[in-house]
Short mmCIF file of C-alpha atoms and ligand atoms in Angstrom, two decimals:
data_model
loop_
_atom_site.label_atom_id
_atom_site.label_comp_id
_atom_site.label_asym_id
_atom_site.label_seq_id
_atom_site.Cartn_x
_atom_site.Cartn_y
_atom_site.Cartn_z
CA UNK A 23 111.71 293.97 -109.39
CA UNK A 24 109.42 294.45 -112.63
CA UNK A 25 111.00 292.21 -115.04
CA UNK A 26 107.57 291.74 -116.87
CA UNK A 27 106.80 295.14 -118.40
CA UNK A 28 105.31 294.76 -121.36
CA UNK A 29 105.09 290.92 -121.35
CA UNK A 30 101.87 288.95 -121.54
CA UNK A 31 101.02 285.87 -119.72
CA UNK A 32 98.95 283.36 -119.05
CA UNK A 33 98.60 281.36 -116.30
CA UNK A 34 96.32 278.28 -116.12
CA UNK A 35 94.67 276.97 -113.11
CA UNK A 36 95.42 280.46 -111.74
CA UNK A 37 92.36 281.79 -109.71
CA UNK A 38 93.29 279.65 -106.77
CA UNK A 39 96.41 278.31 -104.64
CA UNK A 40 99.89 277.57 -106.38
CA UNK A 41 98.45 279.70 -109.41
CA UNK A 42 96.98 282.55 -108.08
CA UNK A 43 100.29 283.11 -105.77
CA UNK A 44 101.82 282.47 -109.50
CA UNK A 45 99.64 285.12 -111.62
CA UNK A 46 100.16 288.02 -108.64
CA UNK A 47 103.55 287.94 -108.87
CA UNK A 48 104.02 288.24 -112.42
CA UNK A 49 101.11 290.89 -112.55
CA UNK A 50 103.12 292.44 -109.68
CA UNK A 51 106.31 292.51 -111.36
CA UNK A 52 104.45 294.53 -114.20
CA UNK A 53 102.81 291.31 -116.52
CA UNK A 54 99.94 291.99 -118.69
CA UNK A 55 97.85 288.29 -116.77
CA UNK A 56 94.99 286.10 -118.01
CA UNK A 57 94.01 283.36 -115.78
CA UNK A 58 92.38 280.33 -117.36
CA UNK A 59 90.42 278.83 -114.61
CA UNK A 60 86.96 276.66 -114.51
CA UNK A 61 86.51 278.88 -111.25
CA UNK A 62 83.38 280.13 -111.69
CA UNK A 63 84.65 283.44 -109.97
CA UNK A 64 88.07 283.51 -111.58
CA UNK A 65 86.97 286.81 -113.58
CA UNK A 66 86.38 288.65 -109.95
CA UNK A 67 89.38 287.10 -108.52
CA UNK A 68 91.50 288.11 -111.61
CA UNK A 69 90.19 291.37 -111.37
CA UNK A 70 91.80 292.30 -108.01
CA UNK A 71 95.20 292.62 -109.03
CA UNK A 72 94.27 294.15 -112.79
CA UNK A 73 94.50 290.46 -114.23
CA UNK A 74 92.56 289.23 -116.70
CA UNK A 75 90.04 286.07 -115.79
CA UNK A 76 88.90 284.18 -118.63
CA UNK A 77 86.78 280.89 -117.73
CA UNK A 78 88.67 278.31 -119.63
CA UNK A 79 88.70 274.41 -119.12
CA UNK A 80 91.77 272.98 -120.18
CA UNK A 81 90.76 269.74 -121.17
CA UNK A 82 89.06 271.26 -124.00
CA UNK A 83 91.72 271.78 -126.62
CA UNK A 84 89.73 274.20 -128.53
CA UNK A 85 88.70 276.43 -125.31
CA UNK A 86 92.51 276.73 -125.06
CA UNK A 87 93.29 277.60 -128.63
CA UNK A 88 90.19 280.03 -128.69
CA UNK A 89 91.60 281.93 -125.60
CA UNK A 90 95.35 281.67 -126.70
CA UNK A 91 93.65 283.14 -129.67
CA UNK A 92 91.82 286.46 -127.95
CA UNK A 93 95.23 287.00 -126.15
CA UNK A 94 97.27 287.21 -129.23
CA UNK A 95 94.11 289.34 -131.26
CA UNK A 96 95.16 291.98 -128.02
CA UNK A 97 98.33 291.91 -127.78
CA UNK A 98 99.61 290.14 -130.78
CA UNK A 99 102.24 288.27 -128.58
CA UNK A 100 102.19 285.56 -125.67
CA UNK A 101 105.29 286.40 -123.74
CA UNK A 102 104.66 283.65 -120.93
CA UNK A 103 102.75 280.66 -120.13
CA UNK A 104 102.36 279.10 -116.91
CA UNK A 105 100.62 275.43 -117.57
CA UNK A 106 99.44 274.94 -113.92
CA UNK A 107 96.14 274.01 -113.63
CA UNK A 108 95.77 270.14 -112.33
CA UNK A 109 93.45 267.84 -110.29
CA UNK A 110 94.46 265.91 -107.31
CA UNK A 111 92.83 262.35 -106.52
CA UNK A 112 93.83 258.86 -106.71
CA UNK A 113 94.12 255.10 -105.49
CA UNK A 114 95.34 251.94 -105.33
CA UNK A 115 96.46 250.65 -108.88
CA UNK A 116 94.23 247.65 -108.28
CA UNK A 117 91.11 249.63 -107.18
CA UNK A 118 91.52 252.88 -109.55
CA UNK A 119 88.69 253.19 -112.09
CA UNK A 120 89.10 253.77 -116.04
CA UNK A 121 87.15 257.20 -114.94
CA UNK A 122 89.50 258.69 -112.35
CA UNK A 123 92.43 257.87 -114.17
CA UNK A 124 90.90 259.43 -117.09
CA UNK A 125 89.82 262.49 -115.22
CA UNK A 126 93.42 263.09 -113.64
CA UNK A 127 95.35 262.65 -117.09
CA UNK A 128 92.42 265.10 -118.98
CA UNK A 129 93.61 268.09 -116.37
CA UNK A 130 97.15 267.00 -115.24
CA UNK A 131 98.76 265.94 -118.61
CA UNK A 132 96.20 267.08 -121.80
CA UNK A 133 95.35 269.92 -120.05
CA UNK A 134 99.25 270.85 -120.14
CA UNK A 135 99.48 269.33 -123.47
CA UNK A 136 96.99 271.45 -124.89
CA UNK A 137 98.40 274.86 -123.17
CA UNK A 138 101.69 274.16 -124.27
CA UNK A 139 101.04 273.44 -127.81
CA UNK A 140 99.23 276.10 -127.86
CA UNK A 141 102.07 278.60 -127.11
CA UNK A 142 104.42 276.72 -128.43
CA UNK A 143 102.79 277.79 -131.65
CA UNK A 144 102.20 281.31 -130.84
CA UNK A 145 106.01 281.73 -129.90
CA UNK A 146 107.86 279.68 -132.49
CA UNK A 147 106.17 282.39 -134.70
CA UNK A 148 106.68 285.13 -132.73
CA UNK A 149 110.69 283.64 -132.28
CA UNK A 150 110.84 284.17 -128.47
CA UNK A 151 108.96 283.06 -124.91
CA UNK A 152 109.31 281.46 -122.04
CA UNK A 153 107.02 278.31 -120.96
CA UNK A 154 107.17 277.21 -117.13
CA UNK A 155 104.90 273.64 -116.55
CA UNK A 156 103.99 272.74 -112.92
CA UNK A 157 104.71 269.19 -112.50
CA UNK A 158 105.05 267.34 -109.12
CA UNK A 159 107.96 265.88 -106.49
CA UNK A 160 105.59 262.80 -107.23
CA UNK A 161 106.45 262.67 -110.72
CA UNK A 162 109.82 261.79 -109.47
CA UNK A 163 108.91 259.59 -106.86
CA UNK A 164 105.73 258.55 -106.85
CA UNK A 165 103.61 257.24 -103.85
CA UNK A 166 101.47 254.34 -103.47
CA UNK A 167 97.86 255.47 -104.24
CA UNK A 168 99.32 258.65 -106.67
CA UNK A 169 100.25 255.71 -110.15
CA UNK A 170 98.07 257.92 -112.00
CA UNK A 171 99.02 261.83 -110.82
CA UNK A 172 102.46 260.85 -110.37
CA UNK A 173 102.32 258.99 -114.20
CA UNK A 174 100.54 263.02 -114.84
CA UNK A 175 103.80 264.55 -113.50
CA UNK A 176 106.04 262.64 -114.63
CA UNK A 177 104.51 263.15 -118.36
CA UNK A 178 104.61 266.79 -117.72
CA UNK A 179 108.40 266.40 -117.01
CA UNK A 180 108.72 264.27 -120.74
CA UNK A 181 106.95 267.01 -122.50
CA UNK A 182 109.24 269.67 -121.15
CA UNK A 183 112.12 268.13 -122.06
CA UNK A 184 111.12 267.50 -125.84
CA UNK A 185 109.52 270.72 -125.85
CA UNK A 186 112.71 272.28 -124.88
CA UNK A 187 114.65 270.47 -127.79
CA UNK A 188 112.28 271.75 -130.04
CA UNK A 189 111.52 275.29 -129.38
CA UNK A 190 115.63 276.49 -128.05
CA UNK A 191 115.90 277.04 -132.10
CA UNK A 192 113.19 279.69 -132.19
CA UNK A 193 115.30 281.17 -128.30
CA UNK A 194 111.91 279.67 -126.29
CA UNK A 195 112.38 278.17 -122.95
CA UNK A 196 110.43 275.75 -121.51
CA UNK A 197 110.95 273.98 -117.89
CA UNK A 198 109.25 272.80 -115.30
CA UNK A 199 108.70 272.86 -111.60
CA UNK A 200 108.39 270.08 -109.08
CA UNK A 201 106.54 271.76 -105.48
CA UNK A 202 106.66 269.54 -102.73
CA UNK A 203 103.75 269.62 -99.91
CA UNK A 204 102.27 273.26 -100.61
CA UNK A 205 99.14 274.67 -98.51
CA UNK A 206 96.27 274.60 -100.86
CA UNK A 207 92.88 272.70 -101.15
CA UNK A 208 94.54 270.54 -103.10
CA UNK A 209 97.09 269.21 -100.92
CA UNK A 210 94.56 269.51 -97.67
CA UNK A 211 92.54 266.79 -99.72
CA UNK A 212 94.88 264.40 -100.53
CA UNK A 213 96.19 264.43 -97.12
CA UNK A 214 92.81 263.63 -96.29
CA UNK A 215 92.74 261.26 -99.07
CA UNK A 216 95.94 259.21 -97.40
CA UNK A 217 95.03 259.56 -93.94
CA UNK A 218 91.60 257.91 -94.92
CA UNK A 219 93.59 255.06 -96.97
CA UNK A 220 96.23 254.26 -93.98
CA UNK A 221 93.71 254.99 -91.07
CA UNK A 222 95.31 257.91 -89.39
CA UNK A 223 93.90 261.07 -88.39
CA UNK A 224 94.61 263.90 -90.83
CA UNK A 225 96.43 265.88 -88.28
CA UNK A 226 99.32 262.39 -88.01
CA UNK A 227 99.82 262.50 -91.78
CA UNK A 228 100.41 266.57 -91.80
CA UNK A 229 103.01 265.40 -89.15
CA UNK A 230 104.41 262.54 -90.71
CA UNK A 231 104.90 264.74 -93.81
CA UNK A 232 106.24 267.70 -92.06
CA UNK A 233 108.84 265.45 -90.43
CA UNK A 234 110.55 264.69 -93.98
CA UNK A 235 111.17 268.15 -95.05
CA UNK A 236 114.47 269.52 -93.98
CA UNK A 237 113.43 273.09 -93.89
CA UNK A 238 110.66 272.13 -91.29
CA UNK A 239 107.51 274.12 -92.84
CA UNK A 240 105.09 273.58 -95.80
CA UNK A 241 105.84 275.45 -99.04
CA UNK A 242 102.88 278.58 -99.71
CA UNK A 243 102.29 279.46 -103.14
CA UNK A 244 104.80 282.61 -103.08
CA UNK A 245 107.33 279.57 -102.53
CA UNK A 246 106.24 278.54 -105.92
CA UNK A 247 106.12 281.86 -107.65
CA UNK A 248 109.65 283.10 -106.32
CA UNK A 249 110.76 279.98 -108.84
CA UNK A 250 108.21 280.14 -111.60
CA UNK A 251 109.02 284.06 -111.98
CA UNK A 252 112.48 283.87 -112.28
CA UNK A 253 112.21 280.87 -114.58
CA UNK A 254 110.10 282.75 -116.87
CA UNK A 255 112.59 285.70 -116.81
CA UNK A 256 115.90 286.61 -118.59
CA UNK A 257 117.85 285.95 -115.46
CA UNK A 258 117.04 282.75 -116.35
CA UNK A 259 118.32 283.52 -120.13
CA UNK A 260 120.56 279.80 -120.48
CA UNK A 261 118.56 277.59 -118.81
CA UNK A 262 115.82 274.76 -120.51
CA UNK A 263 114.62 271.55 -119.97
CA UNK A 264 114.95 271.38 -116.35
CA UNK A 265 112.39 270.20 -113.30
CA UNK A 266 113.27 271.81 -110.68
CA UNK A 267 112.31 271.05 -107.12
CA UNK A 268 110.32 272.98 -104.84
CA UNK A 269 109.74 271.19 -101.85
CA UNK A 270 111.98 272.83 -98.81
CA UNK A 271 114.69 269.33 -99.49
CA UNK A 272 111.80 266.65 -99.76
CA UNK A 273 113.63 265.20 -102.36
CA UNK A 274 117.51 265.72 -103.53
CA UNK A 275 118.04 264.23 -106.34
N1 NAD B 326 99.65 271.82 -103.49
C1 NAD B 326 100.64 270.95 -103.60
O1 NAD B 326 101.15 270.43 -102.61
C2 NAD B 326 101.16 270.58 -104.97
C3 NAD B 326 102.31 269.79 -105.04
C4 NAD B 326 102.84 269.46 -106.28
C5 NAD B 326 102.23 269.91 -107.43
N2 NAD B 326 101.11 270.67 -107.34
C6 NAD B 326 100.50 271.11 -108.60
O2 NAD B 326 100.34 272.51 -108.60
C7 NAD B 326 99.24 272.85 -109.46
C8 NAD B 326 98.31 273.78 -108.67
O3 NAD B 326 97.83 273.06 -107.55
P1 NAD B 326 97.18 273.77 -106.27
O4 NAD B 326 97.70 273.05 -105.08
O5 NAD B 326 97.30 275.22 -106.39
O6 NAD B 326 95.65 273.31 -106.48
P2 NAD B 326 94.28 274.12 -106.26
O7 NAD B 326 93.23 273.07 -106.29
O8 NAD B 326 94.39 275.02 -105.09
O9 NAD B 326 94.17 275.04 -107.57
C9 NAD B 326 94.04 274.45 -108.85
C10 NAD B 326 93.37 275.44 -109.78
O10 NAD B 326 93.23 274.80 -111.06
C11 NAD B 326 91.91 275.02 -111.54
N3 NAD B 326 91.52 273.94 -112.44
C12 NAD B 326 91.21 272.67 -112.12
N4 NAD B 326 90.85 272.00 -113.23
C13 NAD B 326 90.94 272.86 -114.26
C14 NAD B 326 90.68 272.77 -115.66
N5 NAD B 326 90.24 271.62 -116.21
N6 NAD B 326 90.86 273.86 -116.44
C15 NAD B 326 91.29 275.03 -115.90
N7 NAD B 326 91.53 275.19 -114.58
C16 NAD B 326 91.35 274.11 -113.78
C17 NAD B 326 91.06 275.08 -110.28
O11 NAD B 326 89.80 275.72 -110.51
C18 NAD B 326 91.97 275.85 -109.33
O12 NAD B 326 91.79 277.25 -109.49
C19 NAD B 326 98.60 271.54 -109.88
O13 NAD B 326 99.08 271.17 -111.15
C20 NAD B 326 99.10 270.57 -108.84
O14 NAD B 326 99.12 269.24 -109.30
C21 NAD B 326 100.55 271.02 -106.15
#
């Protein structure tokens, strides 16, 4: 399929895991990418599949307007925006510092806050786009230890619905996706996070986790991107304002 000739994207958080499956398979289905990453490699990794790496933190609300910025002085649109960069990390409510809270809301909600007005500028303008947010099974349901990720998610889920009100005028879509357990860095650290917190061995946690998923594997970023890339496509013309899960039947609801 090459549903995205001629489109632009950009897809934050992209030069590793759920992202970089995300920004190869819209650059493979014919997307002009960018990658905003704080990777300090993400212009090399970018540049394997003809994307575009731009280092970009996305707590900063002006780096995100500046590159939104370059990308329309190219290509005078933004077709697509994936807001997918976020931090993992946590703890107990009663033992979680002002500073890691902080530093999990700056990535996991600003960060998407920032993206997404940013496009959401660039395409009421341009009358047309599609915006796909990652959020988290955890903003659904949210463990002990994840209060302030999960309160991340579940804020990215808020902002996609309101989003969605406001933009279906201008015929922009915006929804969201939910992954379950997907094999990245991220989730190989908070599994080490939890099995640190309960005193098991990393290895019983993978298990215990593996056990609740009905389809018996972990998710891989190309999971993710199946989803993300029709989302962000016309076959996906009437639908906005959804969170949709990921997560091989983790959670049904
Ligand atoms: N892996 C999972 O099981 C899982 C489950 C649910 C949701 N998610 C979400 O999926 C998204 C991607 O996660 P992943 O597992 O691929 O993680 P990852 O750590 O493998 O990749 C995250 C990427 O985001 C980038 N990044 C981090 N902070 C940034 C910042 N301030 N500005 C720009 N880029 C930044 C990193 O450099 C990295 O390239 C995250 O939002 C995460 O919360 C992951």
């Amino acid at each position: 399929m090459q549903r995205f000739i001629g489109k632009t994207a950009v897809v934050t958080g992209g030069a590793n895991g759920i992202g970089l499956g995300i920004a190869r398979r819209l650059a493979g289905e014919g997307a002009a990418v960018w990658i905003a990453d704080v990777d300090p490699d993400v212009a090399t990794k970018a540049a394997t599949f003809g994307a575009e790496g731009v280092h970009c933190d996305v707590t900063d609300p002006a780096a995100v307007d500046a590159l939104v910025a370059d990308v329309l002085a190219r290509g005078e649109r933004l077709d697509l925006l994936v807001a997918n960069a976020g931090i993992g990390g946590g703890a107990r409510v009663a033992e979680l510092s002002d500073e890691l809270f902080r530093r999990l809301m700056a990535t996991t909600l600003d960060g998407v806050f920032h993206a997404c007005r940013a496009a959401a500028r660039a395409m009421e303008r341009q009358r047309g786009g599609a915006i796909v947010a990652v959020s988290s099974v955890f903003g659904r349901d949210t463990p002990a230890g994840s209060a302030a990720y999960g309160a991340a998610k579940a804020g990215v889920i808020a902002l996609t619905q309101a989003l969605a009100r406001e933009l279906g005028p201008s015929g922009v879509r915006v929804n969201a996706v939910c992954p379950g357990h997907i094999m990245t860095d991220l989730y190989v650290a908070a599994v080490g996070r939890r099995a640190a917190a309960t005193n098991r061995t990393p290895e019983a946690v993978f298990a215990d986790e593996l056990a609740a998923v009905p389809l018996g594997r972990f998710g891989t970023p190309d999971d993710i991107a199946g989803v993300v890339a029709f989302l962000a496509s016309d076959d996906a013309a009437y639908l906005t304002g959804q969170a949709i899960n990921i997560d091989g039947g983790l959670q049904m609801r």
